[in-house]
Short mmCIF file of C-alpha atoms in Angstrom, two decimals:
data_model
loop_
_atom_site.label_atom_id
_atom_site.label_comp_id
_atom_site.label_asym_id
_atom_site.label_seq_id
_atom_site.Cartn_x
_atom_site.Cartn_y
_atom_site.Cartn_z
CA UNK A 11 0.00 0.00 0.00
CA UNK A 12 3.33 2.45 0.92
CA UNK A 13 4.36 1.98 -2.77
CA UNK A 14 0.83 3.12 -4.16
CA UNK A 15 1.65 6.47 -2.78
CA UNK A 16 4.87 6.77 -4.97
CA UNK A 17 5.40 10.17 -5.85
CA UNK A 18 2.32 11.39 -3.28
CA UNK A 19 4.75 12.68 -0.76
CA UNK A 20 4.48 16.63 -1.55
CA UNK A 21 1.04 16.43 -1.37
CA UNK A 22 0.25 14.35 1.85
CA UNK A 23 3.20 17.16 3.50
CA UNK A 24 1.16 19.89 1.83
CA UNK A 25 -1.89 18.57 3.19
CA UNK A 26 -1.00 18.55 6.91
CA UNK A 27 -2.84 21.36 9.01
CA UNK A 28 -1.67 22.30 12.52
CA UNK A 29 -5.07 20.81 13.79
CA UNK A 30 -3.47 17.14 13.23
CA UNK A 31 -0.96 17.91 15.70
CA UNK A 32 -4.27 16.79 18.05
CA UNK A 33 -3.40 13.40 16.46
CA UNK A 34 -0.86 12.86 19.73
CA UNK A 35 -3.36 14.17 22.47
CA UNK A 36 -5.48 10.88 23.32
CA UNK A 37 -1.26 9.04 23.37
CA UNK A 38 -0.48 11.91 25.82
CA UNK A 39 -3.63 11.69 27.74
CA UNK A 40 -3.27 7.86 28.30
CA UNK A 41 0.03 7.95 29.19
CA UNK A 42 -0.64 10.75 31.99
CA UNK A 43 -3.75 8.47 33.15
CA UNK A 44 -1.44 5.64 32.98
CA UNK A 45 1.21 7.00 35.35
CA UNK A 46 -1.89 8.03 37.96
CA UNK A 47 -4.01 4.48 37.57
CA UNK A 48 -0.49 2.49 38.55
CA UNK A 49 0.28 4.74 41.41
CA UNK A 50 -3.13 3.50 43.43
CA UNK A 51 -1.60 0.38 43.18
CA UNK A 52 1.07 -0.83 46.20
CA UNK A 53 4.56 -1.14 44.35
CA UNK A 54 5.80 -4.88 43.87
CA UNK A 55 2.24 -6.88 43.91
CA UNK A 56 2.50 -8.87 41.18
CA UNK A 57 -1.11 -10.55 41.52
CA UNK A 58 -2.64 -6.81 40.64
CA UNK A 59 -0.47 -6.74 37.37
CA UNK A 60 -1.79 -10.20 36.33
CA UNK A 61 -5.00 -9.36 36.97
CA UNK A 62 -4.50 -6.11 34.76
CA UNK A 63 -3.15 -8.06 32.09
CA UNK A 64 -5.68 -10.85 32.42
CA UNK A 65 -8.34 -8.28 32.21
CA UNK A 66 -6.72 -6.66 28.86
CA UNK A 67 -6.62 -10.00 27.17
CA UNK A 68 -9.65 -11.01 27.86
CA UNK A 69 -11.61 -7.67 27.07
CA UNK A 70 -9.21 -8.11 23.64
CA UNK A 71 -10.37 -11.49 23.14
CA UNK A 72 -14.08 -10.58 23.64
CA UNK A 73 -13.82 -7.39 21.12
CA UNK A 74 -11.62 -9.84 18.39
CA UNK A 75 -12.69 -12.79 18.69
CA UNK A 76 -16.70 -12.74 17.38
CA UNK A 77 -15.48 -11.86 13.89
CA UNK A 78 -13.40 -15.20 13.69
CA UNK A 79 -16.53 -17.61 16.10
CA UNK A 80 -19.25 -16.73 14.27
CA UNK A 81 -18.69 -16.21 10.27
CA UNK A 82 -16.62 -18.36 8.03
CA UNK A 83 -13.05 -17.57 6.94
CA UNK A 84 -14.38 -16.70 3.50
CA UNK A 85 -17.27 -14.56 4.28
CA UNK A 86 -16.26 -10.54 4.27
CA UNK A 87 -17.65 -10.58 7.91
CA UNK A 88 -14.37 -12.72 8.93
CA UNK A 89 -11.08 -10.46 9.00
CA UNK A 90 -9.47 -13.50 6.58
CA UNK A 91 -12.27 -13.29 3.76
CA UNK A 92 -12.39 -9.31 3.88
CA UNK A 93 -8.59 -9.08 4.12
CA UNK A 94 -8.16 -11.42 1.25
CA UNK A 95 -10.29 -9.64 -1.23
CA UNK A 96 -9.97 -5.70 -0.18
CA UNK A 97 -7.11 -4.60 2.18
CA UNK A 98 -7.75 -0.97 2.28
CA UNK A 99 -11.47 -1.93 3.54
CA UNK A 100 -10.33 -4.03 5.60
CA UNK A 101 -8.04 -2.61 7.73
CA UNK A 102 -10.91 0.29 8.10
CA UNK A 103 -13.13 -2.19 9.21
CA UNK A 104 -10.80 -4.82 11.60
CA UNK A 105 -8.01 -2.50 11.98
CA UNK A 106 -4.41 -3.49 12.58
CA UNK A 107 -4.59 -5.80 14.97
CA UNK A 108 -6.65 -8.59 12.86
CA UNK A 109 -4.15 -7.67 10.41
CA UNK A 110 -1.28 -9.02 12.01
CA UNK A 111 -3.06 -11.95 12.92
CA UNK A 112 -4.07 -12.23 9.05
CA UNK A 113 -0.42 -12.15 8.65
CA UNK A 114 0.73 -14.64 11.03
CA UNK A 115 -1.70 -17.02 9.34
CA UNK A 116 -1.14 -16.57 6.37
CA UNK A 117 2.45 -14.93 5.40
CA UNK A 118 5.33 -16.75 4.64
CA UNK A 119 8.78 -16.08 4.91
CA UNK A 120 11.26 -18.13 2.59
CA UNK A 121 13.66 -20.72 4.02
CA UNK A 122 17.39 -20.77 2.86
CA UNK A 123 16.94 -24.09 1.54
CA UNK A 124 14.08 -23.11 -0.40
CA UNK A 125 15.77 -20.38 -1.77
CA UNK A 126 18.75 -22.00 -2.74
CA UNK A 127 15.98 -24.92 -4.76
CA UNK A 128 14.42 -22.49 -6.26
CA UNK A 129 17.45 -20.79 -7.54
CA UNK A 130 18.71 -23.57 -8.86
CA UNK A 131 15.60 -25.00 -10.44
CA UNK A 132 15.71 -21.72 -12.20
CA UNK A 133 18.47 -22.22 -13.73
CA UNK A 134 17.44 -25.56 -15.19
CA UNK A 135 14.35 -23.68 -16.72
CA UNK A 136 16.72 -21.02 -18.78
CA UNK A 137 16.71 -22.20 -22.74
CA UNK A 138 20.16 -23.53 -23.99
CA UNK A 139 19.70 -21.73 -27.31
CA UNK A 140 17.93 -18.52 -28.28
CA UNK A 141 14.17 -19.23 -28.69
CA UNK A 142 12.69 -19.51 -32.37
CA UNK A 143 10.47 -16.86 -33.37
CA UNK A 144 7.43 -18.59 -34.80
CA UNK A 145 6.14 -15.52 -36.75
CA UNK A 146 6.93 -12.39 -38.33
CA UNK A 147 6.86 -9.22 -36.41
CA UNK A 148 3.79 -7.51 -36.42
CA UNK A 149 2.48 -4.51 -34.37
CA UNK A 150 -1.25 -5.96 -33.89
CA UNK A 151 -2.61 -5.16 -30.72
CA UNK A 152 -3.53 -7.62 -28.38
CA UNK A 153 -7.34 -7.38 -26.47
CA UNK A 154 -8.03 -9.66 -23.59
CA UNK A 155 -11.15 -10.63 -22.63
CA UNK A 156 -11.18 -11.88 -18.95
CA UNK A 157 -14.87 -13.39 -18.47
CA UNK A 158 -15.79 -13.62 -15.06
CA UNK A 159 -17.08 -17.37 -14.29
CA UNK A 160 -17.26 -18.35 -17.65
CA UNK A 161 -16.79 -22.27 -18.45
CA UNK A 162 -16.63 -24.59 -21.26
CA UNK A 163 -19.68 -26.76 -20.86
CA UNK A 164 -22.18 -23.76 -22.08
CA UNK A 165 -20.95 -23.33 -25.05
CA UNK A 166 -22.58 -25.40 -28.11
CA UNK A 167 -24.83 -26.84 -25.80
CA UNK A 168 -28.34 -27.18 -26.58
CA UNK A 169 -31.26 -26.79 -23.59
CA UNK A 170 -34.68 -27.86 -24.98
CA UNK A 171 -32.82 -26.82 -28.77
CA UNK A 172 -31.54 -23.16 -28.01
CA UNK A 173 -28.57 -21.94 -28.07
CA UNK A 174 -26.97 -20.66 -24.42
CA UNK A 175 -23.89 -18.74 -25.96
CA UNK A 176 -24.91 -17.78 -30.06
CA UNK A 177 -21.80 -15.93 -30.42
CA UNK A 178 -19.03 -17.62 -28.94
CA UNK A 179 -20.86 -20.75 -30.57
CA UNK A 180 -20.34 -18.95 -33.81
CA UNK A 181 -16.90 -18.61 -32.71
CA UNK A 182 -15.83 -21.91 -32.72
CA UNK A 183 -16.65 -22.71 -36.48
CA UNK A 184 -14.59 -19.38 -37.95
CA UNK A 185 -11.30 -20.36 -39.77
CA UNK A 186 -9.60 -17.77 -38.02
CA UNK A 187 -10.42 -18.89 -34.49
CA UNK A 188 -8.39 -20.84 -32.46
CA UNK A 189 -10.52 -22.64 -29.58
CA UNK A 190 -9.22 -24.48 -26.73
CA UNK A 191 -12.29 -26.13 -25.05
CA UNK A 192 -10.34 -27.80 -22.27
CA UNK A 193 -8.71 -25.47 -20.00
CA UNK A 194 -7.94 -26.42 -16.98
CA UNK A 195 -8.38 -23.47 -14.34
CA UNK A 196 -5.34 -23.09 -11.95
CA UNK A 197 -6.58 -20.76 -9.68
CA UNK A 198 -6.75 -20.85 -5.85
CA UNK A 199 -7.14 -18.46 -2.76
CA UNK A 200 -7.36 -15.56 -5.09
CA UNK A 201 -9.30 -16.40 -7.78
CA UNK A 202 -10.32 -13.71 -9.97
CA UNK A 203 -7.07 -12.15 -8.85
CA UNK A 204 -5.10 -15.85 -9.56
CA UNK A 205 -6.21 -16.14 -13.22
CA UNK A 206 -4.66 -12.23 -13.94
CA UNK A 207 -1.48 -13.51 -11.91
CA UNK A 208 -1.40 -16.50 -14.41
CA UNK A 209 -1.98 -15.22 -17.69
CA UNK A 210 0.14 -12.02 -17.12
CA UNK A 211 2.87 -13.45 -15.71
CA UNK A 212 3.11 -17.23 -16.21
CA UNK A 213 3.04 -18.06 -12.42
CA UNK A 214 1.02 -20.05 -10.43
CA UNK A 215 -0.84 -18.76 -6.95
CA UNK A 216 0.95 -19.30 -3.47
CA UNK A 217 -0.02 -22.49 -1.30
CA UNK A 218 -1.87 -20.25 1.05
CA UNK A 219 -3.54 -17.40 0.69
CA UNK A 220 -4.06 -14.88 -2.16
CA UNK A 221 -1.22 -13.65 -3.85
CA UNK A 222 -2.59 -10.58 -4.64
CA UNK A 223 -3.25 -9.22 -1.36
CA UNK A 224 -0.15 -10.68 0.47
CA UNK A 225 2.57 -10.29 -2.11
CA UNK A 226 0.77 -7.62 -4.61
CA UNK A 227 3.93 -5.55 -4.38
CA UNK A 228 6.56 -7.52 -5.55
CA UNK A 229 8.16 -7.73 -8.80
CA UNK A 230 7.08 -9.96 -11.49
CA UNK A 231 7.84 -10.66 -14.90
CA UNK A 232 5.15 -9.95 -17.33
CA UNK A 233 2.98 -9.98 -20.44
CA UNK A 234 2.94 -6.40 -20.38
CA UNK A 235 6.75 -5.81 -19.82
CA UNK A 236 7.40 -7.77 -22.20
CA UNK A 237 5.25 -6.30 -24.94
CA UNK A 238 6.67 -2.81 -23.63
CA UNK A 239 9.86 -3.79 -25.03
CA UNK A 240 8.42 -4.08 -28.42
CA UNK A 241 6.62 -0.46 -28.55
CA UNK A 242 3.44 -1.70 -26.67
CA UNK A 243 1.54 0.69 -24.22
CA UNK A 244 -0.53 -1.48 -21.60
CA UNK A 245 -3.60 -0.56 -19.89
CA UNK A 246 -6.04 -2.65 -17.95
CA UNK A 247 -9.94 -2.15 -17.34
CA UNK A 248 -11.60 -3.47 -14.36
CA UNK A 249 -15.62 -3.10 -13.49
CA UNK A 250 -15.29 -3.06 -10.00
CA UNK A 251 -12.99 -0.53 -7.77
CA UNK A 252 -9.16 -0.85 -8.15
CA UNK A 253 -9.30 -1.94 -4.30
CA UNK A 254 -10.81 -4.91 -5.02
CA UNK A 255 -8.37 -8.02 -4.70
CA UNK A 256 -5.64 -5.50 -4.53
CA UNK A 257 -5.83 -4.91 -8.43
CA UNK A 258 -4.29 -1.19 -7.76
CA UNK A 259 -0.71 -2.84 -6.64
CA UNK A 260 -0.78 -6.14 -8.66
CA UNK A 261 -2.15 -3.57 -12.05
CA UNK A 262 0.98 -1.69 -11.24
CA UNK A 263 3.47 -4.80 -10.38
CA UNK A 264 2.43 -6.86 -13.90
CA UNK A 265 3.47 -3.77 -15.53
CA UNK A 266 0.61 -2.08 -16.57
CA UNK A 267 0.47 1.58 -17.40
CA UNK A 268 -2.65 2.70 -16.90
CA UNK A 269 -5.70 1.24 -15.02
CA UNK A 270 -9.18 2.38 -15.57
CA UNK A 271 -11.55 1.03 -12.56
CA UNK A 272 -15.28 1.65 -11.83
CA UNK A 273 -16.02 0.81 -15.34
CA UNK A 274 -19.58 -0.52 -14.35
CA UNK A 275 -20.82 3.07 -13.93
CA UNK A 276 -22.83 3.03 -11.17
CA UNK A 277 -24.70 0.03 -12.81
CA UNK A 278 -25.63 -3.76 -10.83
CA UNK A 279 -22.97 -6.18 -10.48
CA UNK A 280 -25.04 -8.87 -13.52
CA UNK A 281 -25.48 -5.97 -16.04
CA UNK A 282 -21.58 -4.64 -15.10
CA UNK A 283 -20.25 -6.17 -18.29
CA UNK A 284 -22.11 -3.71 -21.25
CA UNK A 285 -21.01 -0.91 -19.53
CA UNK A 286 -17.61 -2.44 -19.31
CA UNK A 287 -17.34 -3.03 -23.03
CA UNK A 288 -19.51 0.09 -23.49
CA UNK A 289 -17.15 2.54 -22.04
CA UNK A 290 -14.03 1.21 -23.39
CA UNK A 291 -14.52 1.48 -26.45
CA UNK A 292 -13.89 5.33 -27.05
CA UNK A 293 -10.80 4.57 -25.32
CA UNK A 294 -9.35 2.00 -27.00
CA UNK A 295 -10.17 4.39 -30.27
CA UNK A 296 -7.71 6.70 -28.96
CA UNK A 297 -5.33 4.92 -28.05
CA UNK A 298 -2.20 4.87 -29.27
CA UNK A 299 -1.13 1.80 -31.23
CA UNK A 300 -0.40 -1.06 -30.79
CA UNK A 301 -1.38 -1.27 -27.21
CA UNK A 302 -2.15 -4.43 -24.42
CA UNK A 303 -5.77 -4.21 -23.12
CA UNK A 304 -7.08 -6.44 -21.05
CA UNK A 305 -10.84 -6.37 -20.31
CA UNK A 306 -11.96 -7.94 -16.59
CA UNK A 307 -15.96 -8.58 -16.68
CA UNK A 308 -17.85 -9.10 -13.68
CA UNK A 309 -21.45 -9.81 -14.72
CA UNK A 310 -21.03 -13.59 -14.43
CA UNK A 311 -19.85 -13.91 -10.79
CA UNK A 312 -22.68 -14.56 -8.81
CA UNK A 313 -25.47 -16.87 -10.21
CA UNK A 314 -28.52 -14.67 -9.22
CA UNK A 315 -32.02 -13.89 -10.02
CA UNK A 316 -32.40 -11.50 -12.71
CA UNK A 317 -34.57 -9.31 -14.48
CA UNK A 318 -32.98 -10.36 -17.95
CA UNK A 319 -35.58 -11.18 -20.97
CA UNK A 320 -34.04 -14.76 -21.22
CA UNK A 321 -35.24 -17.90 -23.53
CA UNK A 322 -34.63 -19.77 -20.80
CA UNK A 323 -37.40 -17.81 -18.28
CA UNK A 324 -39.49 -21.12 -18.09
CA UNK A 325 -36.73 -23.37 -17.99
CA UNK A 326 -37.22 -26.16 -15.50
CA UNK A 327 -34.25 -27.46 -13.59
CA UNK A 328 -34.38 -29.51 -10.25
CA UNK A 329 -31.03 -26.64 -9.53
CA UNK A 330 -32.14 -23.24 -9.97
CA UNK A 331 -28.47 -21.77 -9.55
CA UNK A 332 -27.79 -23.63 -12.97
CA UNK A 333 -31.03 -22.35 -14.65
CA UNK A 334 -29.61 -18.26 -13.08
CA UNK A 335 -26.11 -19.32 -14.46
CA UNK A 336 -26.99 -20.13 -18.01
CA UNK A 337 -29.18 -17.00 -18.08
CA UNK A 338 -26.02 -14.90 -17.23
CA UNK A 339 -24.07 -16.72 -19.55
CA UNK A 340 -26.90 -15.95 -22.65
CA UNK A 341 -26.32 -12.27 -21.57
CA UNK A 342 -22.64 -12.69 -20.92
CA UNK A 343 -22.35 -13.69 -24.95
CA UNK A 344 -24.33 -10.79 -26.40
CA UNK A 345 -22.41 -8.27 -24.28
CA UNK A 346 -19.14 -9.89 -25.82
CA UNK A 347 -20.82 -10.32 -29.15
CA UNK A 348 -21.87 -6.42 -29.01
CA UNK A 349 -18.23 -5.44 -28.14
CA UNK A 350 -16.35 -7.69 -30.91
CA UNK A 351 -19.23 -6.13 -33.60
CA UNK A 352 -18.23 -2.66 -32.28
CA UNK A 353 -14.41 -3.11 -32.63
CA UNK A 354 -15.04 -4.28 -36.38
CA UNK A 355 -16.82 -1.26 -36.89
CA UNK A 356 -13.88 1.49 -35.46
CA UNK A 357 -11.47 -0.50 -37.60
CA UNK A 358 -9.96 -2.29 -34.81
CA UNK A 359 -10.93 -5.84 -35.18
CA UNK A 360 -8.47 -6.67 -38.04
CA UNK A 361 -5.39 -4.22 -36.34
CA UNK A 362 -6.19 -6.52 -33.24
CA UNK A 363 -5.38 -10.50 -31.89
CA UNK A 364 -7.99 -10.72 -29.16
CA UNK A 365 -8.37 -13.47 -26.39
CA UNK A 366 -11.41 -14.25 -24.85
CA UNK A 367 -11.34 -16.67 -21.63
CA UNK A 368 -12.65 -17.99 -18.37
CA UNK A 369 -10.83 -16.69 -14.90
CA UNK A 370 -12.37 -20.27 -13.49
CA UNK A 371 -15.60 -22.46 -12.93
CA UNK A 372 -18.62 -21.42 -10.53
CA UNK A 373 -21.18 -23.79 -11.42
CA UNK A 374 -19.73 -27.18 -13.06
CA UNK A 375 -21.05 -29.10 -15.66
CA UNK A 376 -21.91 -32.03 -13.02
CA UNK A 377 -24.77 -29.88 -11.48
CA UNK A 378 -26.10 -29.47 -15.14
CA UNK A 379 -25.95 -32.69 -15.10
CA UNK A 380 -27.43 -33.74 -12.17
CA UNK A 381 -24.26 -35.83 -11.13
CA UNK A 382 -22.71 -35.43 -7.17
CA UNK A 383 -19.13 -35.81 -8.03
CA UNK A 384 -17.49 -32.90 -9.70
CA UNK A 385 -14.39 -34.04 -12.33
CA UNK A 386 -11.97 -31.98 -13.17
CA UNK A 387 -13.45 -32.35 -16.75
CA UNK A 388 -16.26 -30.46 -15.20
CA UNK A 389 -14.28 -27.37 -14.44
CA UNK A 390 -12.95 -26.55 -17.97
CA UNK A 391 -12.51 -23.27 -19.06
CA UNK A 392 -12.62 -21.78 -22.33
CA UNK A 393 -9.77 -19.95 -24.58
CA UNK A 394 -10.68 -18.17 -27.62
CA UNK A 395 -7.84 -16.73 -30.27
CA UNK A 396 -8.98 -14.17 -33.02
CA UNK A 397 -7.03 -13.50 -35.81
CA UNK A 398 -4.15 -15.82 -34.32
CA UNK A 399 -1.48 -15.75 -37.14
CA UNK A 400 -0.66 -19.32 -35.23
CA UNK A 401 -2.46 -23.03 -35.73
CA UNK A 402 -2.15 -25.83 -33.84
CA UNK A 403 -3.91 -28.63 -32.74
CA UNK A 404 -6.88 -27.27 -30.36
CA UNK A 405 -8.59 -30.71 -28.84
CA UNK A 406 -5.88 -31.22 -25.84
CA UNK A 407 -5.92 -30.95 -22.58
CA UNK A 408 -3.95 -27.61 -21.52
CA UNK A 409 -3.70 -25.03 -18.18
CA UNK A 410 -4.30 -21.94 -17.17
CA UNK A 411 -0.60 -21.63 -16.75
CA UNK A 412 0.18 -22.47 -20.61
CA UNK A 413 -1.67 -19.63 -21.91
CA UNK A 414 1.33 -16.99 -20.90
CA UNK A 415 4.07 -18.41 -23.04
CA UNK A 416 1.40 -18.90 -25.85
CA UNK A 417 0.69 -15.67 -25.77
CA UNK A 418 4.05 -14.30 -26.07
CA UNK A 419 4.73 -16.45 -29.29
CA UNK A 420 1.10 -15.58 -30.48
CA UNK A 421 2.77 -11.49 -29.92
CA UNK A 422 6.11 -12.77 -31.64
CA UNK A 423 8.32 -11.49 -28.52
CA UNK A 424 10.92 -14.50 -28.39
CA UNK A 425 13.41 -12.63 -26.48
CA UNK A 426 11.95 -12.16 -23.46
CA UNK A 427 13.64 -13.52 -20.40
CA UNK A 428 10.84 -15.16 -18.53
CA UNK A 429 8.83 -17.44 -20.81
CA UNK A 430 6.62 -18.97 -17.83
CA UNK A 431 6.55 -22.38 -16.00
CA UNK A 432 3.61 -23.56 -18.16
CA UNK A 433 4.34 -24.66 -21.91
CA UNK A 434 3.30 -22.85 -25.17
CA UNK A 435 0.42 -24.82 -27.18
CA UNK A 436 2.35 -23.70 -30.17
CA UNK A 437 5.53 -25.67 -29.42
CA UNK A 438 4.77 -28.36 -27.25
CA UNK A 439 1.17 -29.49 -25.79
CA UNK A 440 1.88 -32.94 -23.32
CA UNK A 441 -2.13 -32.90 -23.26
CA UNK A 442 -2.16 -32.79 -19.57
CA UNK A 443 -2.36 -30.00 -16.96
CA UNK A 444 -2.13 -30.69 -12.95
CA UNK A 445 -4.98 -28.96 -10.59
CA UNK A 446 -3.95 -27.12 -7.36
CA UNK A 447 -4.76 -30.17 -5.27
CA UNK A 448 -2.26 -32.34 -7.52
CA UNK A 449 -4.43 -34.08 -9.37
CA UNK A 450 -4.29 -34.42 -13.39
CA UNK A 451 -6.42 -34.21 -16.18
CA UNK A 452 -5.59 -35.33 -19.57
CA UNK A 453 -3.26 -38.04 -21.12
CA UNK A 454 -0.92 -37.71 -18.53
CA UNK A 455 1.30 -40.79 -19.54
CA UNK A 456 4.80 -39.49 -18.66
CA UNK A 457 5.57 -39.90 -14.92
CA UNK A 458 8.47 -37.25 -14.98
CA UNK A 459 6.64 -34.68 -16.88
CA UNK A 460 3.75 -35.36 -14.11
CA UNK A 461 6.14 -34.70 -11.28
CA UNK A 462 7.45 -31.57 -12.91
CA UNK A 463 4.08 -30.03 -13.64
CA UNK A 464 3.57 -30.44 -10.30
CA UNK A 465 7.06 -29.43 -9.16
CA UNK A 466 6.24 -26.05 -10.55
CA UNK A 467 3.26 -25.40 -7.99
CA UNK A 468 6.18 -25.51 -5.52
CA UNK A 469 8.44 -23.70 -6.95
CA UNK A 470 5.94 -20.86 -8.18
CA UNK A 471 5.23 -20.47 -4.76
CA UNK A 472 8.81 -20.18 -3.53
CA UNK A 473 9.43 -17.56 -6.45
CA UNK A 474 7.06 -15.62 -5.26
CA UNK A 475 7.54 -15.72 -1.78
CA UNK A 476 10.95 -14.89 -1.85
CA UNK A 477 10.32 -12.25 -4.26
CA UNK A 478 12.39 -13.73 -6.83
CA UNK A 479 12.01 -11.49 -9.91
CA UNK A 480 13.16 -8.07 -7.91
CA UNK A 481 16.55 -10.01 -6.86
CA UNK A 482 17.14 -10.60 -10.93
CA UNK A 483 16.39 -7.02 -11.91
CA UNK A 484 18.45 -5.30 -9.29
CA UNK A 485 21.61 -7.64 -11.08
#
């Protein structure tokens, strides 16, 4: 949070009155009724100063300890859910104190041992030889399309013979579209804020906790460094406030140049997305080119009730949620269908690669289904490529964490130093990707390319940790 307020130091001096000096008078005034309350007390007994400090844990412990007894670590009511997802509204709301307890829980300092593997494993990961460019250089921009809760299963499915998603649908039958229907999300504590951390940078989330909001400072290599290199300015456009998930310090940290937040406009979380595309566009119009934008919806998070004119209104389903979710998703594809129309019409759609994806599953193709047990099959994400100037085979199994390194060969930048830990589909696609809790999904036939895939969970989270990425740029 002290490195958000980089350069901010003239005005927060020029904004100091002589009133704040009453900032030290309730320190002053406990200290002076400090020094008379211990005077009443006969010097030496030791059973009145246990009492004392008996009495200030306990009156402590009954003002903390409610938050954590009755709500759920994940609910904002609990100092761990609110601290994970907003940390300025958070520490307004639990204060420092739950803070440091959110810390001890949660933060983790690096071992020299794990440094020293991590290091090393490094080291194993730099190429040999200079990576191949796999095409020309080109100054397209690259658009990416972050859809909030948006899955695999939806799309060119059928319920009672309509369509859910028309567009996307349409889509996956163009020439120039490359669709991978079986993307396995790699997100975890952070969610939203784990799928930016992967497809920016090529990492995967910490063990514990969310990266954003414990390490959202650090350095990290990135999509949009690298793309600075070649001439690219980078911006990144969020619905929701910049405080949300930390997205002001990680925005900064990936690299970003510019961050436009609030995008919603005042409008409900399930209609957030057409004001999202809405107002970007006379942005990205001027714009300098070529430029990075990525695009983070929000309409798709929740699976509500809404007041959407749906085909689906009289849909029967023993799970409403599902019925609520594919009614989202039916809006969801005409918000990006409007935005992809409008884009051809400024002229931008053929100067442009765009990307359109799922940060991770929220209702799984099992409760369509009606089946208990959720497979990992069930949780696939989508990837969409427009105007690739890349094929490649599209039916495998890939992660979250391979998109990165596709991306940069997709942009032609074969030069930068970090190429990710997952692998590009363009050059090599081992049709299996590992899931948080270790387990597979794919062909996963090779035992040693198992146990590194899931190797790199451990050492992404070491990297990180450690703060890896700021020790290579200061040498």
């Amino acid at each position: 949070m002290v490195d958000n307020l980089e350069g901010l130091g003239p005005s927060v001096w020029n904004s100091i009155q002589w009133v704040d000096l009453w900032i030290v008078f309730p320190s002053i005034a406990f200290l002076a009724y400090y020094n008379k309350f211990m005077k009443l007390f006969p010097a030496g007994d030791c059973r009145t100063d246990l009492k004392l400090l008996a009495g200030s844990v306990l009156l402590i412990f009954m003002i903390e300890a409610p938050s954590y007894i009755l709500h759920k670590p994940t609910e904002y009511a609990h100092p761990y859910g609110l601290y994970r997802n907003e940390i300025i509204r958070a520490y307004r709301q639990f204060g420092f104190i739950n803070y440091w307890i959110y810390e001890v829980k949660y933060l983790r300092g690096c071992t020299a041992e794990e440094k020293m593997y991590a290091t090393k494993f490094m080291e194993t990961l730099k190429p040999k030889k200079p990576v191949t460019p796999l095409v020309e250089k080109h100054k397209k921009n690259l658009i990416l399309i972050l859809v909030e809760s948006l899955q695999s299963w939806p799309i060119n499915l059928l319920v009672d013979g309509k369509e859910i998603t028309p567009y996307l649908n349409s889509l996956t039958k163009e020439d120039d579209v490359l669709y991978f229907s079986k993307v396995l999300p790699q997100v975890k504590g952070g969610r939203s804020a784990d799928a930016q951390l992967l497809l920016n940078t090529g990492l995967l989330p910490i063990e514990t906790g969310a990266t954003a909001s414990l390490y959202g400072t650090h350095e990290y290599p990135s999509l949009p460094k690298a793309l600075a290199v070649h001439g690219y300015t980078s911006m990144s456009f969020l619905c929701d406030n910049k405080a949300y998930w930390n997205q002001e310090a990680t925005t900064k940290s990936y690299g970003f140049e510019k961050l436009y937040d609030r995008m919603a406009k005042g409008a409900p979380m399930v209609r957030a997305d057409e004001n999202l595309f809405k107002y970007s566009i006379p942005v990205l119009e001027k714009e300098q080119q070529p430029f990075y934008a990525q695009l983070v919806t929000m309409s798709g998070h929740d699976a509500i009730k809404t007041d959407f004119q749906s085909q689906f209104d009289n849909l029967e389903l023993e799970d409403i949620l599902v019925k609520y979710n594919l009614i989202i998703t039916e809006y969801v594809d005409r918000c990006i269908g409007e935005f992809i129309k409008a884009l051809k019409k400024d002229g931008l759609y053929e100067k442009s690669i765009i990307v359109i994806t799922g940060d991770h599953d929220t209702i799984s193709y099992n409760r369509y289904e009606g089946r208990e047990k959720c497979e990992l099959s069930d949780r696939y994400v989508p990837l969409f490529m427009l105007n690739a100037p890349l094929k490649t085979e599209c039916d495998k199994v890939i992660g979250q964490s391979d998109i990165y390194p596709s991306l940069l060969d997709v942009m032609g930048v074969e030069d930068y130093y970090f190429r990710g830990l997952g692998e590009s589909v363009f050059r090599n696609q081992s049709n299996c990707a590992v899931y948080h809790t270790g387990e597979t999904a794919g062909h996963c036939l090779d035992d040693y390319g198992i146990r590194k895939k899931k190797e790199m969970w451990k050492l992404s989270d070491i990297l990180i940790r450690m703060n890896y990425f700021k020790s290579c740029m200061d040498h």
